[in-house]
Amino acid sequence: MTRFILFYFIALCFIDKLSYSVMSYHHITEPEYYQSPINIIHEEALKHIYPPVEINNLGSEEKFLIINTGHTYKLKGLSREATLTGGSLFNKYIFNNLHFHWGKTDSEGSEHRIDYEKFPLEAHFLWKHFIDYNVPPEFLKESKSRYLKKLCVMYKKQQLSAKHKKQLFSTKHKEQLHTNITSDVGIVNFIKEELDDLHDWPVTVRKDGNVERETIVRTLKLKTFNAIYKYLKWIQVNEAESSNPCDSASNEEQYDFNISEFTSQPTTIFAVIAVFFKIDDNAPRYDALSFANLVTEANSNFTTVQDLLSQILTLVNFNQYYTYSGSTTTPPFPTSVTWIVLRQPIFISHEQLDRLRLLLGPEGIIRENWREVQPIAGRFVYFHGEEA
């Protein structure tokens, strides 16, 4: 089923169009758009009814690594028992970790906002799904063909220019050629400017509620461009020894022998359930937070085997939530996340929240660890559920 959906997604890539954001000098990074968290305006969210959210193996005991990462308090699942599907997700996701974002006062701390409202704490249940993705070899071959031809054209132009100036075509000219197109910047600009028509991948912006599809297509697009970059970079290393790149342009098959090394792009996409907390000193004590005083120091950790997920997840309301495609909220901010942001908060006591506010990071107490809201940038946010 997953393989069928994946091929379906790739086929659609040749129909839709949307520009992509470019890359750093050394690799193609995550787009500056499609970032998280966001401020969700309820009245602007599109109403959409999804299947029920299903979490399996929730009550089973699981092995956890409890960590103070120096930036947050994290419970990393080591047994990989709990799974997530349903809602805006078509694929099955395996639980990876639970972590928290808080502020130094009760008036801030959450990363997402609902109609500009902040909450003192936001929990993120992060789940992973693996895709065994292979870049179509014809993408790499066509990119190589255009790249070598471009290199040859520039070479001939520089030869002609040197001839008109009655100069020998020197090593200096060749170095300038490599600066223009075979440097990291040159390759990135070539991909951006010369291949956009060839690889017209969509970052789907449709009002069909298929948020996960948007996430997958965007993620595979970035994987494809990264593969192209690495392949062209490998060609560049070999072309640096060539006295005339036009020779390679007429015999481009010489670079096909190891193309398989660049096609395999194993990919992970994420789903995150975001849960807001409000203060109530009569709130239940959460087992998941009871170990915070044991990992006060940055990078301290220990393991335990017990059920630490169901207590929170059985309290939340999956009948009302927002969903959209975005990024993680920690570096390097990969835009490979389908978010499920629960509308209704649950409660936490000051006593348990204050335990988090005593954790130490590299520069002292972790007083706040939330990221500012990011532009929605043309994305659609969907709301599942009946109005109160």
mmCIF file of C-alpha atoms in Angstrom:
data_model
loop_
_atom_site.group_PDB
_atom_site.id
_atom_site.type_symbol
_atom_site.label_atom_id
_atom_site.label_comp_id
_atom_site.label_asym_id
_atom_site.label_seq_id
_atom_site.Cartn_x
_atom_site.Cartn_y
_atom_site.Cartn_z
ATOM 1 C CA MET A 1 0.000 0.000 0.000
ATOM 2 C CA THR A 2 2.803 2.411 0.920
ATOM 3 C CA ARG A 3 4.608 1.665 -2.353
ATOM 4 C CA PHE A 4 1.431 2.354 -4.343
ATOM 5 C CA ILE A 5 0.866 5.684 -2.580
ATOM 6 C CA LEU A 6 4.506 6.646 -3.141
ATOM 7 C CA PHE A 7 4.317 6.008 -6.892
ATOM 8 C CA TYR A 8 1.049 7.933 -6.958
ATOM 9 C CA PHE A 9 2.729 10.902 -5.303
ATOM 10 C CA ILE A 10 5.658 10.838 -7.722
ATOM 11 C CA ALA A 11 3.345 10.693 -10.739
ATOM 12 C CA LEU A 12 1.558 13.796 -9.531
ATOM 13 C CA CYS A 13 4.856 15.641 -9.408
ATOM 14 C CA PHE A 14 4.701 16.201 -13.144
ATOM 15 C CA ILE A 15 1.278 17.865 -12.971
ATOM 16 C CA ASP A 16 1.463 20.474 -10.238
ATOM 17 C CA LYS A 17 3.789 23.460 -10.081
ATOM 18 C CA LEU A 18 5.209 25.510 -7.241
ATOM 19 C CA SER A 19 8.602 27.107 -6.781
ATOM 20 C CA TYR A 20 11.081 25.882 -4.239
ATOM 21 C CA SER A 21 13.474 27.721 -1.998
ATOM 22 C CA VAL A 22 17.169 27.306 -2.558
ATOM 23 C CA MET A 23 20.023 25.835 -0.883
ATOM 24 C CA SER A 24 23.187 26.571 0.944
ATOM 25 C CA TYR A 25 26.668 26.508 -0.531
ATOM 26 C CA HIS A 26 27.324 22.911 0.425
ATOM 27 C CA HIS A 27 23.977 21.231 0.057
ATOM 28 C CA ILE A 28 20.350 21.961 -0.593
ATOM 29 C CA THR A 29 18.858 22.926 2.739
ATOM 30 C CA GLU A 30 15.320 23.045 3.970
ATOM 31 C CA PRO A 31 13.064 25.717 2.447
ATOM 32 C CA GLU A 32 12.670 28.955 4.333
ATOM 33 C CA TYR A 33 8.948 28.524 3.840
ATOM 34 C CA TYR A 34 6.804 25.717 5.268
ATOM 35 C CA GLN A 35 8.303 26.272 8.707
ATOM 36 C CA SER A 36 6.775 25.635 12.122
ATOM 37 C CA PRO A 37 5.333 26.630 14.525
ATOM 38 C CA ILE A 38 2.548 28.894 13.277
ATOM 39 C CA ASN A 39 -0.231 31.000 14.698
ATOM 40 C CA ILE A 40 -3.475 29.233 13.797
ATOM 41 C CA ILE A 41 -6.436 31.498 13.123
ATOM 42 C CA HIS A 42 -9.444 29.322 13.793
ATOM 43 C CA GLU A 43 -11.814 31.178 11.471
ATOM 44 C CA GLU A 44 -9.364 30.805 8.593
ATOM 45 C CA ALA A 45 -8.855 27.055 9.016
ATOM 46 C CA LEU A 46 -10.590 24.940 6.386
ATOM 47 C CA LYS A 47 -13.110 22.468 7.780
ATOM 48 C CA HIS A 48 -12.344 18.876 6.896
ATOM 49 C CA ILE A 49 -13.526 15.599 8.395
ATOM 50 C CA TYR A 50 -10.792 12.963 8.707
ATOM 51 C CA PRO A 51 -10.937 9.318 9.818
ATOM 52 C CA PRO A 52 -10.389 8.718 13.545
ATOM 53 C CA VAL A 53 -6.842 9.021 14.860
ATOM 54 C CA GLU A 54 -5.621 5.572 15.903
ATOM 55 C CA ILE A 55 -2.795 4.897 18.357
ATOM 56 C CA ASN A 56 -1.987 1.228 18.863
ATOM 57 C CA ASN A 57 0.023 -0.497 21.613
ATOM 58 C CA LEU A 58 -0.456 2.583 23.746
ATOM 59 C CA GLY A 59 -0.866 0.870 27.093
ATOM 60 C CA SER A 60 2.115 -1.438 26.758
ATOM 61 C CA GLU A 61 5.264 -0.918 28.765
ATOM 62 C CA GLU A 62 8.072 0.491 26.688
ATOM 63 C CA LYS A 63 11.735 1.130 27.249
ATOM 64 C CA PHE A 64 12.472 4.850 27.448
ATOM 65 C CA LEU A 65 15.649 6.876 27.521
ATOM 66 C CA ILE A 66 14.915 9.935 29.674
ATOM 67 C CA ILE A 67 17.197 12.787 28.593
ATOM 68 C CA ASN A 68 17.935 16.367 29.489
ATOM 69 C CA THR A 69 19.295 17.326 26.061
ATOM 70 C CA GLY A 70 20.440 20.719 27.301
ATOM 71 C CA HIS A 71 17.559 22.238 25.355
ATOM 72 C CA THR A 72 14.541 20.189 26.370
ATOM 73 C CA TYR A 73 13.283 17.276 28.468
ATOM 74 C CA LYS A 74 12.869 14.253 26.191
ATOM 75 C CA LEU A 75 11.514 10.729 26.541
ATOM 76 C CA LYS A 76 12.902 8.692 23.672
ATOM 77 C CA GLY A 77 11.144 5.419 22.912
ATOM 78 C CA LEU A 78 13.547 2.509 22.503
ATOM 79 C CA SER A 79 11.085 -0.355 22.062
ATOM 80 C CA ARG A 80 9.192 1.100 19.081
ATOM 81 C CA GLU A 81 5.903 -0.403 20.195
ATOM 82 C CA ALA A 82 3.345 2.410 19.847
ATOM 83 C CA THR A 83 2.126 3.293 16.340
ATOM 84 C CA LEU A 84 0.056 6.140 14.929
ATOM 85 C CA THR A 85 -2.240 6.195 11.910
ATOM 86 C CA GLY A 86 -5.527 7.760 10.826
ATOM 87 C CA GLY A 87 -6.561 11.367 10.993
ATOM 88 C CA SER A 88 -4.705 13.249 8.244
ATOM 89 C CA LEU A 89 -2.218 10.362 7.929
ATOM 90 C CA PHE A 90 -2.430 7.501 5.424
ATOM 91 C CA ASN A 91 0.771 5.776 6.512
ATOM 92 C CA LYS A 92 1.687 4.128 9.802
ATOM 93 C CA TYR A 93 4.127 5.997 12.039
ATOM 94 C CA ILE A 94 6.250 4.587 14.864
ATOM 95 C CA PHE A 95 6.665 6.489 18.108
ATOM 96 C CA ASN A 96 10.075 8.116 18.465
ATOM 97 C CA ASN A 97 10.013 10.604 21.321
ATOM 98 C CA LEU A 98 8.033 12.917 23.556
ATOM 99 C CA HIS A 99 9.524 16.314 24.397
ATOM 100 C CA PHE A 100 8.341 19.609 25.842
ATOM 101 C CA HIS A 101 8.520 23.349 25.222
ATOM 102 C CA TRP A 102 7.982 25.829 28.046
ATOM 103 C CA GLY A 103 8.559 29.443 29.064
ATOM 104 C CA LYS A 104 9.806 31.268 32.111
ATOM 105 C CA THR A 105 6.286 32.487 32.985
ATOM 106 C CA ASP A 106 2.778 31.058 32.680
ATOM 107 C CA SER A 107 1.972 33.518 29.886
ATOM 108 C CA GLU A 108 4.310 31.893 27.355
ATOM 109 C CA GLY A 109 5.977 28.628 26.517
ATOM 110 C CA SER A 110 3.963 26.998 23.746
ATOM 111 C CA GLU A 111 5.282 27.129 20.215
ATOM 112 C CA HIS A 112 1.994 27.082 18.348
ATOM 113 C CA ARG A 113 -0.646 29.665 19.094
ATOM 114 C CA ILE A 114 -4.393 29.535 18.601
ATOM 115 C CA ASP A 115 -5.810 32.929 17.651
ATOM 116 C CA TYR A 116 -2.618 34.465 19.096
ATOM 117 C CA GLU A 117 -3.102 32.744 22.460
ATOM 118 C CA LYS A 118 -0.002 31.256 24.074
ATOM 119 C CA PHE A 119 0.055 28.403 26.587
ATOM 120 C CA PRO A 120 2.625 27.765 29.335
ATOM 121 C CA LEU A 121 3.568 24.321 28.006
ATOM 122 C CA GLU A 122 3.383 22.379 24.757
ATOM 123 C CA ALA A 123 4.157 18.669 24.440
ATOM 124 C CA HIS A 124 5.253 17.135 21.151
ATOM 125 C CA PHE A 125 4.702 13.433 20.499
ATOM 126 C CA LEU A 126 6.972 12.782 17.520
ATOM 127 C CA TRP A 127 6.421 9.770 15.246
ATOM 128 C CA LYS A 128 8.455 8.547 12.251
ATOM 129 C CA HIS A 129 7.678 6.837 8.959
ATOM 130 C CA PHE A 130 10.439 5.462 6.705
ATOM 131 C CA ILE A 131 10.282 5.626 2.894
ATOM 132 C CA ASP A 132 12.745 3.576 0.837
ATOM 133 C CA TYR A 133 12.968 6.195 -1.908
ATOM 134 C CA ASN A 134 15.035 5.921 -5.073
ATOM 135 C CA VAL A 135 15.566 8.933 -7.313
ATOM 136 C CA PRO A 136 14.623 8.024 -10.919
ATOM 137 C CA PRO A 137 17.959 7.527 -12.777
ATOM 138 C CA GLU A 138 16.657 9.537 -15.735
ATOM 139 C CA PHE A 139 16.520 12.611 -13.470
ATOM 140 C CA LEU A 140 20.238 12.310 -12.797
ATOM 141 C CA LYS A 141 21.128 11.505 -16.399
ATOM 142 C CA GLU A 142 19.227 14.479 -17.799
ATOM 143 C CA SER A 143 20.718 16.770 -15.153
ATOM 144 C CA LYS A 144 24.203 15.508 -16.053
ATOM 145 C CA SER A 145 23.565 16.024 -19.771
ATOM 146 C CA ARG A 146 22.472 19.626 -19.285
ATOM 147 C CA TYR A 147 25.298 20.324 -16.881
ATOM 148 C CA LEU A 148 28.012 19.070 -19.235
ATOM 149 C CA LYS A 149 26.526 20.942 -22.174
ATOM 150 C CA LYS A 150 26.388 24.121 -20.110
ATOM 151 C CA LEU A 151 30.003 23.602 -19.107
ATOM 152 C CA CYS A 152 30.993 23.134 -22.756
ATOM 153 C CA VAL A 153 29.147 26.298 -23.871
ATOM 154 C CA MET A 154 30.855 28.380 -21.194
ATOM 155 C CA TYR A 155 34.214 26.867 -22.115
ATOM 156 C CA LYS A 156 33.771 27.845 -25.782
ATOM 157 C CA LYS A 157 32.693 31.371 -24.826
ATOM 158 C CA GLN A 158 35.788 31.853 -22.720
ATOM 159 C CA GLN A 159 37.986 30.453 -25.499
ATOM 160 C CA LEU A 160 36.435 32.930 -27.959
ATOM 161 C CA SER A 161 36.818 35.804 -25.536
ATOM 162 C CA ALA A 162 40.468 34.985 -24.981
ATOM 163 C CA LYS A 163 41.020 34.775 -28.760
ATOM 164 C CA HIS A 164 39.449 38.203 -29.356
ATOM 165 C CA LYS A 165 41.720 39.647 -26.683
ATOM 166 C CA LYS A 166 44.650 37.833 -28.278
ATOM 167 C CA GLN A 167 45.290 35.898 -25.088
ATOM 168 C CA LEU A 168 46.132 32.274 -24.600
ATOM 169 C CA PHE A 169 43.337 30.256 -22.986
ATOM 170 C CA SER A 170 45.151 29.911 -19.709
ATOM 171 C CA THR A 171 44.745 27.998 -16.500
ATOM 172 C CA LYS A 172 43.293 31.206 -15.071
ATOM 173 C CA HIS A 173 40.433 31.115 -17.600
ATOM 174 C CA LYS A 174 39.714 27.510 -16.760
ATOM 175 C CA GLU A 175 39.676 28.319 -13.043
ATOM 176 C CA GLN A 176 37.181 31.095 -13.748
ATOM 177 C CA LEU A 177 35.022 28.608 -15.610
ATOM 178 C CA HIS A 178 35.019 26.340 -12.570
ATOM 179 C CA THR A 179 34.161 29.274 -10.313
ATOM 180 C CA ASN A 180 31.160 30.124 -12.483
ATOM 181 C CA ILE A 181 29.561 26.703 -12.688
ATOM 182 C CA THR A 182 31.533 23.980 -10.937
ATOM 183 C CA SER A 183 31.851 25.634 -7.551
ATOM 184 C CA ASP A 184 29.318 24.771 -4.861
ATOM 185 C CA VAL A 185 27.517 28.040 -5.571
ATOM 186 C CA GLY A 186 27.656 27.430 -9.300
ATOM 187 C CA ILE A 187 26.131 23.966 -9.032
ATOM 188 C CA VAL A 188 23.383 25.196 -6.731
ATOM 189 C CA ASN A 189 22.532 28.057 -9.084
ATOM 190 C CA PHE A 190 22.596 25.687 -12.038
ATOM 191 C CA ILE A 191 20.086 23.391 -10.330
ATOM 192 C CA LYS A 192 17.885 26.342 -9.459
ATOM 193 C CA GLU A 193 17.979 28.071 -12.838
ATOM 194 C CA GLU A 194 18.507 25.315 -15.394
ATOM 195 C CA LEU A 195 16.604 22.324 -14.037
ATOM 196 C CA ASP A 196 13.393 23.821 -12.681
ATOM 197 C CA ASP A 197 11.517 23.008 -15.883
ATOM 198 C CA LEU A 198 12.826 19.435 -15.871
ATOM 199 C CA HIS A 199 12.054 18.655 -12.239
ATOM 200 C CA ASP A 200 8.843 20.594 -11.835
ATOM 201 C CA TRP A 201 7.985 19.046 -8.527
ATOM 202 C CA PRO A 202 4.956 20.360 -6.673
ATOM 203 C CA VAL A 203 4.719 21.416 -3.097
ATOM 204 C CA THR A 204 1.057 20.726 -3.160
ATOM 205 C CA VAL A 205 -1.238 23.535 -2.139
ATOM 206 C CA ARG A 206 -4.665 22.040 -2.714
ATOM 207 C CA LYS A 207 -7.850 22.390 -0.771
ATOM 208 C CA ASP A 208 -8.291 18.646 -0.575
ATOM 209 C CA GLY A 209 -7.153 18.095 3.011
ATOM 210 C CA ASN A 210 -4.312 15.772 1.988
ATOM 211 C CA VAL A 211 -1.691 17.286 4.268
ATOM 212 C CA GLU A 212 0.516 14.204 4.412
ATOM 213 C CA ARG A 213 0.801 14.146 0.631
ATOM 214 C CA GLU A 214 2.090 17.715 0.689
ATOM 215 C CA THR A 215 4.708 16.720 3.252
ATOM 216 C CA ILE A 216 5.860 13.638 1.335
ATOM 217 C CA VAL A 217 6.100 15.309 -2.059
ATOM 218 C CA ARG A 218 8.083 18.244 -0.690
ATOM 219 C CA THR A 219 10.431 15.896 1.187
ATOM 220 C CA LEU A 220 11.068 13.699 -1.860
ATOM 221 C CA LYS A 221 11.671 16.770 -3.980
ATOM 222 C CA LEU A 222 14.406 17.953 -1.637
ATOM 223 C CA LYS A 223 15.907 14.462 -1.574
ATOM 224 C CA THR A 224 15.944 14.459 -5.370
ATOM 225 C CA PHE A 225 17.695 17.798 -5.618
ATOM 226 C CA ASN A 226 20.219 16.749 -3.007
ATOM 227 C CA ALA A 227 20.968 13.634 -5.057
ATOM 228 C CA ILE A 228 21.410 15.763 -8.179
ATOM 229 C CA TYR A 229 23.733 18.086 -6.309
ATOM 230 C CA LYS A 230 25.924 15.230 -5.061
ATOM 231 C CA TYR A 231 26.027 13.646 -8.528
ATOM 232 C CA LEU A 232 27.023 16.900 -10.247
ATOM 233 C CA LYS A 233 29.581 17.548 -7.531
ATOM 234 C CA TRP A 234 31.117 14.146 -8.223
ATOM 235 C CA ILE A 235 31.208 14.963 -11.945
ATOM 236 C CA GLN A 236 32.826 18.307 -11.142
ATOM 237 C CA VAL A 237 35.659 16.588 -9.265
ATOM 238 C CA ASN A 238 36.340 14.413 -12.296
ATOM 239 C CA GLU A 239 35.947 17.277 -14.772
ATOM 240 C CA ALA A 240 38.553 19.314 -12.905
ATOM 241 C CA GLU A 241 41.147 17.027 -14.544
ATOM 242 C CA SER A 242 39.735 17.535 -18.033
ATOM 243 C CA SER A 243 41.440 19.966 -20.393
ATOM 244 C CA ASN A 244 38.310 20.343 -22.523
ATOM 245 C CA PRO A 245 34.842 19.769 -20.968
ATOM 246 C CA CYS A 246 33.322 19.550 -24.460
ATOM 247 C CA ASP A 247 34.938 16.123 -24.769
ATOM 248 C CA SER A 248 32.852 14.951 -21.833
ATOM 249 C CA ALA A 249 29.715 16.599 -23.239
ATOM 250 C CA SER A 250 30.063 14.454 -26.360
ATOM 251 C CA ASN A 251 30.739 11.330 -24.293
ATOM 252 C CA GLU A 252 28.563 11.903 -21.245
ATOM 253 C CA GLU A 253 27.840 8.187 -20.764
ATOM 254 C CA GLN A 254 31.227 7.892 -19.075
ATOM 255 C CA TYR A 255 29.592 9.146 -15.882
ATOM 256 C CA ASP A 256 26.722 6.650 -15.863
ATOM 257 C CA PHE A 257 28.662 3.706 -14.471
ATOM 258 C CA ASN A 258 28.087 4.538 -10.797
ATOM 259 C CA ILE A 259 24.846 6.456 -10.991
ATOM 260 C CA SER A 260 23.232 3.928 -8.651
ATOM 261 C CA GLU A 261 25.365 5.307 -5.825
ATOM 262 C CA PHE A 262 23.328 8.515 -5.982
ATOM 263 C CA THR A 263 19.816 7.203 -6.619
ATOM 264 C CA SER A 264 19.193 5.630 -3.217
ATOM 265 C CA GLN A 265 17.775 8.301 -0.875
ATOM 266 C CA PRO A 266 16.277 6.655 2.224
ATOM 267 C CA THR A 267 13.837 9.152 3.655
ATOM 268 C CA THR A 268 12.122 9.733 6.977
ATOM 269 C CA ILE A 269 8.976 11.775 7.364
ATOM 270 C CA PHE A 270 7.443 12.767 10.667
ATOM 271 C CA ALA A 271 4.090 13.270 12.311
ATOM 272 C CA VAL A 272 3.859 15.332 15.478
ATOM 273 C CA ILE A 273 0.916 15.495 17.858
ATOM 274 C CA ALA A 274 1.034 18.820 19.715
ATOM 275 C CA VAL A 275 -0.707 19.059 23.094
ATOM 276 C CA PHE A 276 -1.228 22.339 24.978
ATOM 277 C CA PHE A 277 -1.280 22.594 28.761
ATOM 278 C CA LYS A 278 -2.922 25.146 31.038
ATOM 279 C CA ILE A 279 -2.232 25.654 34.719
ATOM 280 C CA ASP A 280 -4.443 23.948 37.293
ATOM 281 C CA ASP A 281 -2.911 22.943 40.614
ATOM 282 C CA ASN A 282 -5.490 20.155 40.870
ATOM 283 C CA ALA A 283 -4.224 18.607 37.641
ATOM 284 C CA PRO A 284 -3.056 14.973 37.686
ATOM 285 C CA ARG A 285 0.615 14.223 38.204
ATOM 286 C CA TYR A 286 2.095 12.913 34.984
ATOM 287 C CA ASP A 287 4.452 9.972 35.177
ATOM 288 C CA ALA A 288 6.207 11.227 32.058
ATOM 289 C CA LEU A 289 7.342 14.337 33.957
ATOM 290 C CA SER A 290 8.137 12.659 37.258
ATOM 291 C CA PHE A 291 11.770 12.004 36.294
ATOM 292 C CA ALA A 292 12.685 15.620 35.553
ATOM 293 C CA ASN A 293 14.409 16.079 38.906
ATOM 294 C CA LEU A 294 16.667 13.090 38.091
ATOM 295 C CA VAL A 295 18.096 14.692 34.938
ATOM 296 C CA THR A 296 18.692 18.237 36.138
ATOM 297 C CA GLU A 297 22.152 18.474 34.570
ATOM 298 C CA ALA A 298 22.506 19.008 30.820
ATOM 299 C CA ASN A 299 23.018 15.755 28.866
ATOM 300 C CA SER A 300 22.164 13.585 31.877
ATOM 301 C CA ASN A 301 19.969 10.565 31.184
ATOM 302 C CA PHE A 302 18.778 7.191 32.384
ATOM 303 C CA THR A 303 16.506 4.408 31.139
ATOM 304 C CA THR A 304 13.282 3.013 32.480
ATOM 305 C CA VAL A 305 10.707 0.466 31.339
ATOM 306 C CA GLN A 306 7.079 1.452 31.885
ATOM 307 C CA ASP A 307 4.048 2.993 30.193
ATOM 308 C CA LEU A 308 4.678 6.754 30.021
ATOM 309 C CA LEU A 309 2.498 7.685 27.047
ATOM 310 C CA SER A 310 -1.050 6.585 27.710
ATOM 311 C CA GLN A 311 -1.634 8.789 30.769
ATOM 312 C CA ILE A 312 -1.417 11.959 28.666
ATOM 313 C CA LEU A 313 -2.777 10.625 25.390
ATOM 314 C CA THR A 314 -5.916 9.205 27.003
ATOM 315 C CA LEU A 315 -6.721 12.637 28.456
ATOM 316 C CA VAL A 316 -6.519 14.580 25.193
ATOM 317 C CA ASN A 317 -9.411 15.181 22.819
ATOM 318 C CA PHE A 318 -8.799 13.902 19.288
ATOM 319 C CA ASN A 319 -12.252 15.063 18.200
ATOM 320 C CA GLN A 320 -10.982 18.597 17.547
ATOM 321 C CA TYR A 321 -7.613 19.354 16.036
ATOM 322 C CA TYR A 322 -5.789 21.356 13.384
ATOM 323 C CA THR A 323 -3.498 19.778 10.830
ATOM 324 C CA TYR A 324 -1.008 21.248 8.375
ATOM 325 C CA SER A 325 2.339 20.504 6.700
ATOM 326 C CA GLY A 326 5.422 22.093 8.229
ATOM 327 C CA SER A 327 8.788 21.546 9.842
ATOM 328 C CA THR A 328 10.357 20.495 13.085
ATOM 329 C CA THR A 329 10.883 23.387 15.486
ATOM 330 C CA THR A 330 14.531 22.540 16.219
ATOM 331 C CA PRO A 331 17.554 22.759 13.873
ATOM 332 C CA PRO A 332 17.982 21.967 11.056
ATOM 333 C CA PHE A 333 14.185 22.469 10.755
ATOM 334 C CA PRO A 334 13.446 19.813 8.097
ATOM 335 C CA THR A 335 10.129 20.493 6.369
ATOM 336 C CA SER A 336 9.023 16.875 6.525
ATOM 337 C CA VAL A 337 6.394 17.046 9.258
ATOM 338 C CA THR A 338 2.636 16.566 9.266
ATOM 339 C CA TRP A 339 1.306 18.375 12.336
ATOM 340 C CA ILE A 340 -1.747 17.428 14.366
ATOM 341 C CA VAL A 341 -2.309 20.282 16.811
ATOM 342 C CA LEU A 342 -5.003 19.483 19.369
ATOM 343 C CA ARG A 343 -7.366 22.365 19.968
ATOM 344 C CA GLN A 344 -8.323 21.683 23.565
ATOM 345 C CA PRO A 345 -5.596 21.928 26.220
ATOM 346 C CA ILE A 346 -5.207 19.653 29.202
ATOM 347 C CA PHE A 347 -3.911 20.752 32.596
ATOM 348 C CA ILE A 348 -0.685 20.692 34.581
ATOM 349 C CA SER A 349 0.190 21.866 38.077
ATOM 350 C CA HIS A 350 2.720 24.559 38.878
ATOM 351 C CA GLU A 351 4.706 21.987 40.797
ATOM 352 C CA GLN A 352 5.322 19.761 37.775
ATOM 353 C CA LEU A 353 5.863 22.629 35.351
ATOM 354 C CA ASP A 354 8.394 24.198 37.701
ATOM 355 C CA ARG A 355 10.426 20.970 37.571
ATOM 356 C CA LEU A 356 11.061 21.648 33.891
ATOM 357 C CA ARG A 357 12.018 25.238 34.652
ATOM 358 C CA LEU A 358 14.832 23.967 36.892
ATOM 359 C CA LEU A 359 16.560 21.925 34.185
ATOM 360 C CA LEU A 360 20.024 23.107 33.204
ATOM 361 C CA GLY A 361 21.363 23.731 29.724
ATOM 362 C CA PRO A 362 24.829 24.768 28.477
ATOM 363 C CA GLU A 363 24.250 28.364 29.576
ATOM 364 C CA GLY A 364 22.373 27.807 32.804
ATOM 365 C CA ILE A 365 18.708 27.182 33.559
ATOM 366 C CA ILE A 366 16.510 26.418 30.535
ATOM 367 C CA ARG A 367 14.026 29.212 31.131
ATOM 368 C CA GLU A 368 12.429 29.020 27.711
ATOM 369 C CA ASN A 369 12.902 26.756 24.728
ATOM 370 C CA TRP A 370 10.211 27.718 22.262
ATOM 371 C CA ARG A 371 10.589 28.939 18.695
ATOM 372 C CA GLU A 372 8.783 32.026 17.426
ATOM 373 C CA VAL A 373 5.857 31.496 15.057
ATOM 374 C CA GLN A 374 6.703 31.350 11.353
ATOM 375 C CA PRO A 375 4.829 32.651 8.272
ATOM 376 C CA ILE A 376 2.100 30.367 6.985
ATOM 377 C CA ALA A 377 3.281 31.290 3.471
ATOM 378 C CA GLY A 378 0.297 30.131 1.455
ATOM 379 C CA ARG A 379 -0.291 26.853 3.239
ATOM 380 C CA PHE A 380 -3.737 25.647 4.198
ATOM 381 C CA VAL A 381 -4.523 24.720 7.781
ATOM 382 C CA TYR A 382 -7.392 22.292 8.280
ATOM 383 C CA PHE A 383 -9.701 21.891 11.251
ATOM 384 C CA HIS A 384 -11.255 18.549 12.094
ATOM 385 C CA GLY A 385 -14.204 18.461 14.443
ATOM 386 C CA GLU A 386 -17.554 19.899 15.323
ATOM 387 C CA GLU A 387 -17.794 23.410 16.717
ATOM 388 C CA ALA A 388 -18.613 23.665 20.422
#
